[in-house]
Short mmCIF file of N, CA and C in Angstrom, two decimals:
data_model
loop_
_atom_site.label_atom_id
_atom_site.label_comp_id
_atom_site.label_asym_id
_atom_site.label_seq_id
_atom_site.Cartn_x
_atom_site.Cartn_y
_atom_site.Cartn_z
N MET A 181 -10.53 -24.04 2.78
CA MET A 181 -10.16 -23.22 3.93
C MET A 181 -10.94 -21.92 3.86
N LYS A 182 -11.35 -21.44 5.00
CA LYS A 182 -12.16 -20.23 5.07
C LYS A 182 -11.28 -18.99 5.15
N ASN A 183 -11.86 -17.87 4.76
CA ASN A 183 -11.16 -16.58 4.75
C ASN A 183 -10.56 -16.27 6.12
N GLN A 184 -11.34 -16.40 7.17
CA GLN A 184 -10.85 -16.05 8.51
C GLN A 184 -9.68 -16.94 8.93
N GLU A 185 -9.73 -18.21 8.57
CA GLU A 185 -8.62 -19.11 8.88
C GLU A 185 -7.35 -18.66 8.17
N LEU A 186 -7.48 -18.26 6.91
CA LEU A 186 -6.33 -17.76 6.17
C LEU A 186 -5.80 -16.46 6.78
N GLN A 187 -6.70 -15.59 7.20
CA GLN A 187 -6.27 -14.35 7.84
C GLN A 187 -5.44 -14.65 9.08
N ASN A 188 -5.87 -15.62 9.87
CA ASN A 188 -5.12 -16.00 11.07
C ASN A 188 -3.73 -16.53 10.72
N LEU A 189 -3.65 -17.36 9.68
CA LEU A 189 -2.36 -17.89 9.25
C LEU A 189 -1.44 -16.78 8.74
N VAL A 190 -2.01 -15.84 8.00
CA VAL A 190 -1.22 -14.73 7.46
C VAL A 190 -0.72 -13.85 8.61
N GLN A 191 -1.55 -13.62 9.61
CA GLN A 191 -1.11 -12.82 10.76
C GLN A 191 0.06 -13.50 11.49
N LEU A 192 0.01 -14.81 11.61
CA LEU A 192 1.14 -15.55 12.21
C LEU A 192 2.39 -15.41 11.36
N GLU A 193 2.23 -15.46 10.04
CA GLU A 193 3.36 -15.31 9.13
C GLU A 193 3.96 -13.91 9.23
N ILE A 194 3.13 -12.91 9.39
CA ILE A 194 3.61 -11.53 9.56
C ILE A 194 4.46 -11.44 10.83
N LYS A 195 3.99 -12.02 11.90
CA LYS A 195 4.75 -12.00 13.17
C LYS A 195 6.08 -12.73 13.01
N LYS A 196 6.06 -13.85 12.30
CA LYS A 196 7.29 -14.60 12.08
C LYS A 196 8.29 -13.76 11.27
N ARG A 197 7.80 -13.09 10.26
CA ARG A 197 8.69 -12.28 9.41
C ARG A 197 9.19 -11.04 10.16
N GLU A 198 8.38 -10.51 11.07
CA GLU A 198 8.83 -9.39 11.90
C GLU A 198 10.01 -9.81 12.76
N SER A 199 9.95 -11.03 13.28
CA SER A 199 11.00 -11.49 14.19
C SER A 199 12.34 -11.71 13.50
N VAL A 200 12.32 -11.92 12.18
CA VAL A 200 13.58 -12.11 11.44
C VAL A 200 13.91 -10.89 10.57
N SER A 201 13.20 -9.81 10.78
CA SER A 201 13.42 -8.55 10.06
C SER A 201 13.30 -8.71 8.54
N ASP A 202 12.33 -9.49 8.10
CA ASP A 202 12.05 -9.64 6.67
C ASP A 202 10.99 -8.60 6.28
N ILE A 203 11.43 -7.37 6.06
CA ILE A 203 10.52 -6.26 5.79
C ILE A 203 9.72 -6.48 4.51
N ILE A 204 10.39 -6.91 3.45
CA ILE A 204 9.70 -7.11 2.16
C ILE A 204 8.64 -8.20 2.29
N GLY A 205 9.01 -9.34 2.88
CA GLY A 205 8.05 -10.42 3.07
C GLY A 205 6.91 -10.03 3.99
N MET A 206 7.24 -9.28 5.03
CA MET A 206 6.22 -8.83 5.97
C MET A 206 5.22 -7.91 5.28
N ASN A 207 5.72 -6.97 4.48
CA ASN A 207 4.83 -6.05 3.76
C ASN A 207 3.96 -6.79 2.74
N MET A 208 4.54 -7.81 2.12
CA MET A 208 3.77 -8.61 1.16
C MET A 208 2.63 -9.33 1.89
N MET A 209 2.91 -9.89 3.04
CA MET A 209 1.88 -10.59 3.81
C MET A 209 0.84 -9.61 4.35
N LYS A 210 1.24 -8.40 4.68
CA LYS A 210 0.28 -7.39 5.11
C LYS A 210 -0.67 -7.05 3.97
N ARG A 211 -0.16 -7.01 2.74
CA ARG A 211 -1.01 -6.76 1.56
C ARG A 211 -2.01 -7.91 1.39
N VAL A 212 -1.53 -9.12 1.54
CA VAL A 212 -2.42 -10.30 1.43
C VAL A 212 -3.52 -10.22 2.49
N LEU A 213 -3.13 -9.89 3.72
CA LEU A 213 -4.11 -9.78 4.80
C LEU A 213 -5.13 -8.69 4.50
N PHE A 214 -4.67 -7.56 4.00
CA PHE A 214 -5.58 -6.47 3.64
C PHE A 214 -6.61 -6.95 2.60
N GLU A 215 -6.14 -7.65 1.58
CA GLU A 215 -7.06 -8.12 0.54
C GLU A 215 -8.06 -9.13 1.10
N LEU A 216 -7.62 -10.03 1.96
CA LEU A 216 -8.54 -11.00 2.55
C LEU A 216 -9.59 -10.29 3.40
N GLN A 217 -9.18 -9.26 4.13
CA GLN A 217 -10.12 -8.50 4.95
C GLN A 217 -11.12 -7.75 4.07
N GLN A 218 -10.65 -7.19 2.95
CA GLN A 218 -11.55 -6.49 2.04
C GLN A 218 -12.56 -7.45 1.42
N LEU A 219 -12.10 -8.63 1.05
CA LEU A 219 -12.99 -9.63 0.48
C LEU A 219 -14.07 -10.04 1.47
N GLU A 220 -13.70 -10.12 2.73
CA GLU A 220 -14.66 -10.48 3.77
C GLU A 220 -15.75 -9.41 3.88
N LYS A 221 -15.37 -8.14 3.74
CA LYS A 221 -16.32 -7.04 3.83
C LYS A 221 -17.14 -6.87 2.55
N LYS A 222 -16.46 -7.05 1.41
CA LYS A 222 -17.09 -6.84 0.10
C LYS A 222 -16.84 -8.07 -0.77
N PRO A 223 -17.79 -8.98 -0.84
CA PRO A 223 -17.58 -10.22 -1.60
C PRO A 223 -17.21 -10.02 -3.07
N GLN A 224 -17.50 -8.86 -3.63
CA GLN A 224 -17.16 -8.61 -5.02
C GLN A 224 -15.72 -8.11 -5.19
N PHE A 225 -14.98 -7.93 -4.09
CA PHE A 225 -13.60 -7.45 -4.14
C PHE A 225 -12.75 -8.40 -4.96
N GLN A 226 -11.92 -7.85 -5.83
CA GLN A 226 -11.06 -8.65 -6.70
C GLN A 226 -9.70 -8.88 -6.04
N LEU A 227 -9.38 -10.13 -5.76
CA LEU A 227 -8.08 -10.45 -5.17
C LEU A 227 -6.98 -10.32 -6.21
N THR A 228 -5.89 -9.68 -5.83
CA THR A 228 -4.75 -9.53 -6.75
C THR A 228 -3.47 -10.11 -6.15
N TYR A 229 -3.53 -10.57 -4.92
CA TYR A 229 -2.31 -11.03 -4.26
C TYR A 229 -1.68 -12.24 -4.94
N SER A 230 -2.45 -13.00 -5.69
CA SER A 230 -1.88 -14.20 -6.32
C SER A 230 -0.74 -13.83 -7.27
N ARG A 231 -0.84 -12.71 -7.96
CA ARG A 231 0.25 -12.27 -8.85
C ARG A 231 1.52 -11.99 -8.06
N ILE A 232 1.34 -11.36 -6.91
CA ILE A 232 2.49 -11.04 -6.05
C ILE A 232 3.15 -12.32 -5.56
N LEU A 233 2.35 -13.27 -5.12
CA LEU A 233 2.88 -14.52 -4.59
C LEU A 233 3.59 -15.33 -5.66
N VAL A 234 3.00 -15.39 -6.85
CA VAL A 234 3.60 -16.16 -7.94
C VAL A 234 4.95 -15.57 -8.32
N ASP A 235 5.05 -14.26 -8.32
CA ASP A 235 6.29 -13.60 -8.72
C ASP A 235 7.38 -13.64 -7.67
N SER A 236 7.02 -13.78 -6.39
CA SER A 236 8.05 -13.58 -5.38
C SER A 236 8.13 -14.63 -4.27
N CYS A 237 7.36 -15.68 -4.33
CA CYS A 237 7.37 -16.64 -3.22
C CYS A 237 7.78 -18.03 -3.66
N ASP A 238 8.17 -18.80 -2.66
CA ASP A 238 8.54 -20.19 -2.84
C ASP A 238 7.26 -21.04 -2.86
N PHE A 239 7.08 -21.82 -3.90
CA PHE A 239 5.87 -22.64 -4.02
C PHE A 239 5.85 -23.81 -3.06
N ASN A 240 6.97 -24.09 -2.41
CA ASN A 240 7.00 -25.16 -1.41
C ASN A 240 6.42 -24.71 -0.08
N ASN A 241 6.12 -23.43 0.04
CA ASN A 241 5.55 -22.87 1.26
C ASN A 241 4.07 -23.25 1.33
N ASP A 242 3.68 -23.92 2.41
CA ASP A 242 2.30 -24.39 2.57
C ASP A 242 1.30 -23.24 2.58
N LEU A 243 1.64 -22.13 3.24
CA LEU A 243 0.73 -20.99 3.29
C LEU A 243 0.52 -20.40 1.89
N VAL A 244 1.59 -20.27 1.12
CA VAL A 244 1.47 -19.74 -0.24
C VAL A 244 0.56 -20.64 -1.06
N HIS A 245 0.73 -21.93 -0.92
CA HIS A 245 -0.12 -22.89 -1.64
C HIS A 245 -1.60 -22.71 -1.27
N LYS A 246 -1.88 -22.57 0.02
CA LYS A 246 -3.26 -22.38 0.48
C LYS A 246 -3.84 -21.07 -0.03
N LEU A 247 -3.03 -20.01 -0.01
CA LEU A 247 -3.51 -18.71 -0.48
C LEU A 247 -3.81 -18.73 -1.97
N LEU A 248 -2.96 -19.39 -2.75
CA LEU A 248 -3.20 -19.48 -4.19
C LEU A 248 -4.44 -20.32 -4.50
N GLU A 249 -4.62 -21.41 -3.77
CA GLU A 249 -5.82 -22.23 -3.96
C GLU A 249 -7.08 -21.43 -3.64
N TYR A 250 -7.02 -20.66 -2.56
CA TYR A 250 -8.18 -19.84 -2.16
C TYR A 250 -8.49 -18.79 -3.23
N ALA A 251 -7.46 -18.11 -3.73
CA ALA A 251 -7.66 -17.10 -4.77
C ALA A 251 -8.27 -17.73 -6.02
N TYR A 252 -7.81 -18.91 -6.38
CA TYR A 252 -8.35 -19.62 -7.53
C TYR A 252 -9.82 -19.97 -7.30
N PHE A 253 -10.13 -20.47 -6.12
CA PHE A 253 -11.51 -20.81 -5.77
C PHE A 253 -12.42 -19.58 -5.85
N ILE A 254 -11.98 -18.47 -5.30
CA ILE A 254 -12.78 -17.24 -5.31
C ILE A 254 -12.96 -16.74 -6.74
N ASP A 255 -11.90 -16.80 -7.54
CA ASP A 255 -11.98 -16.35 -8.92
C ASP A 255 -12.98 -17.20 -9.72
N LYS A 256 -12.96 -18.50 -9.51
CA LYS A 256 -13.88 -19.40 -10.23
C LYS A 256 -15.32 -19.22 -9.76
N ARG A 257 -15.48 -18.81 -8.52
CA ARG A 257 -16.83 -18.64 -7.96
C ARG A 257 -17.53 -17.41 -8.54
N LYS A 258 -16.77 -16.44 -8.97
CA LYS A 258 -17.37 -15.19 -9.47
C LYS A 258 -17.82 -15.29 -10.90
#
């Protein structure tokens, strides 16, 4: 999955969390989006969101799974 596709999915997740007043989850997804945007601008940017997701998210969530796979792929590529 490409960075831009993940950004789009994260933006949808942010909107979903806004609608249910999940402030903590929404802020976490905003952090993930920020990191993906930084990586797009600066390929050497180090992603750290995987630690946040591992500590606080449900692994049955498809988006979390995709984000962790992407972070792993980027880490191995460097």
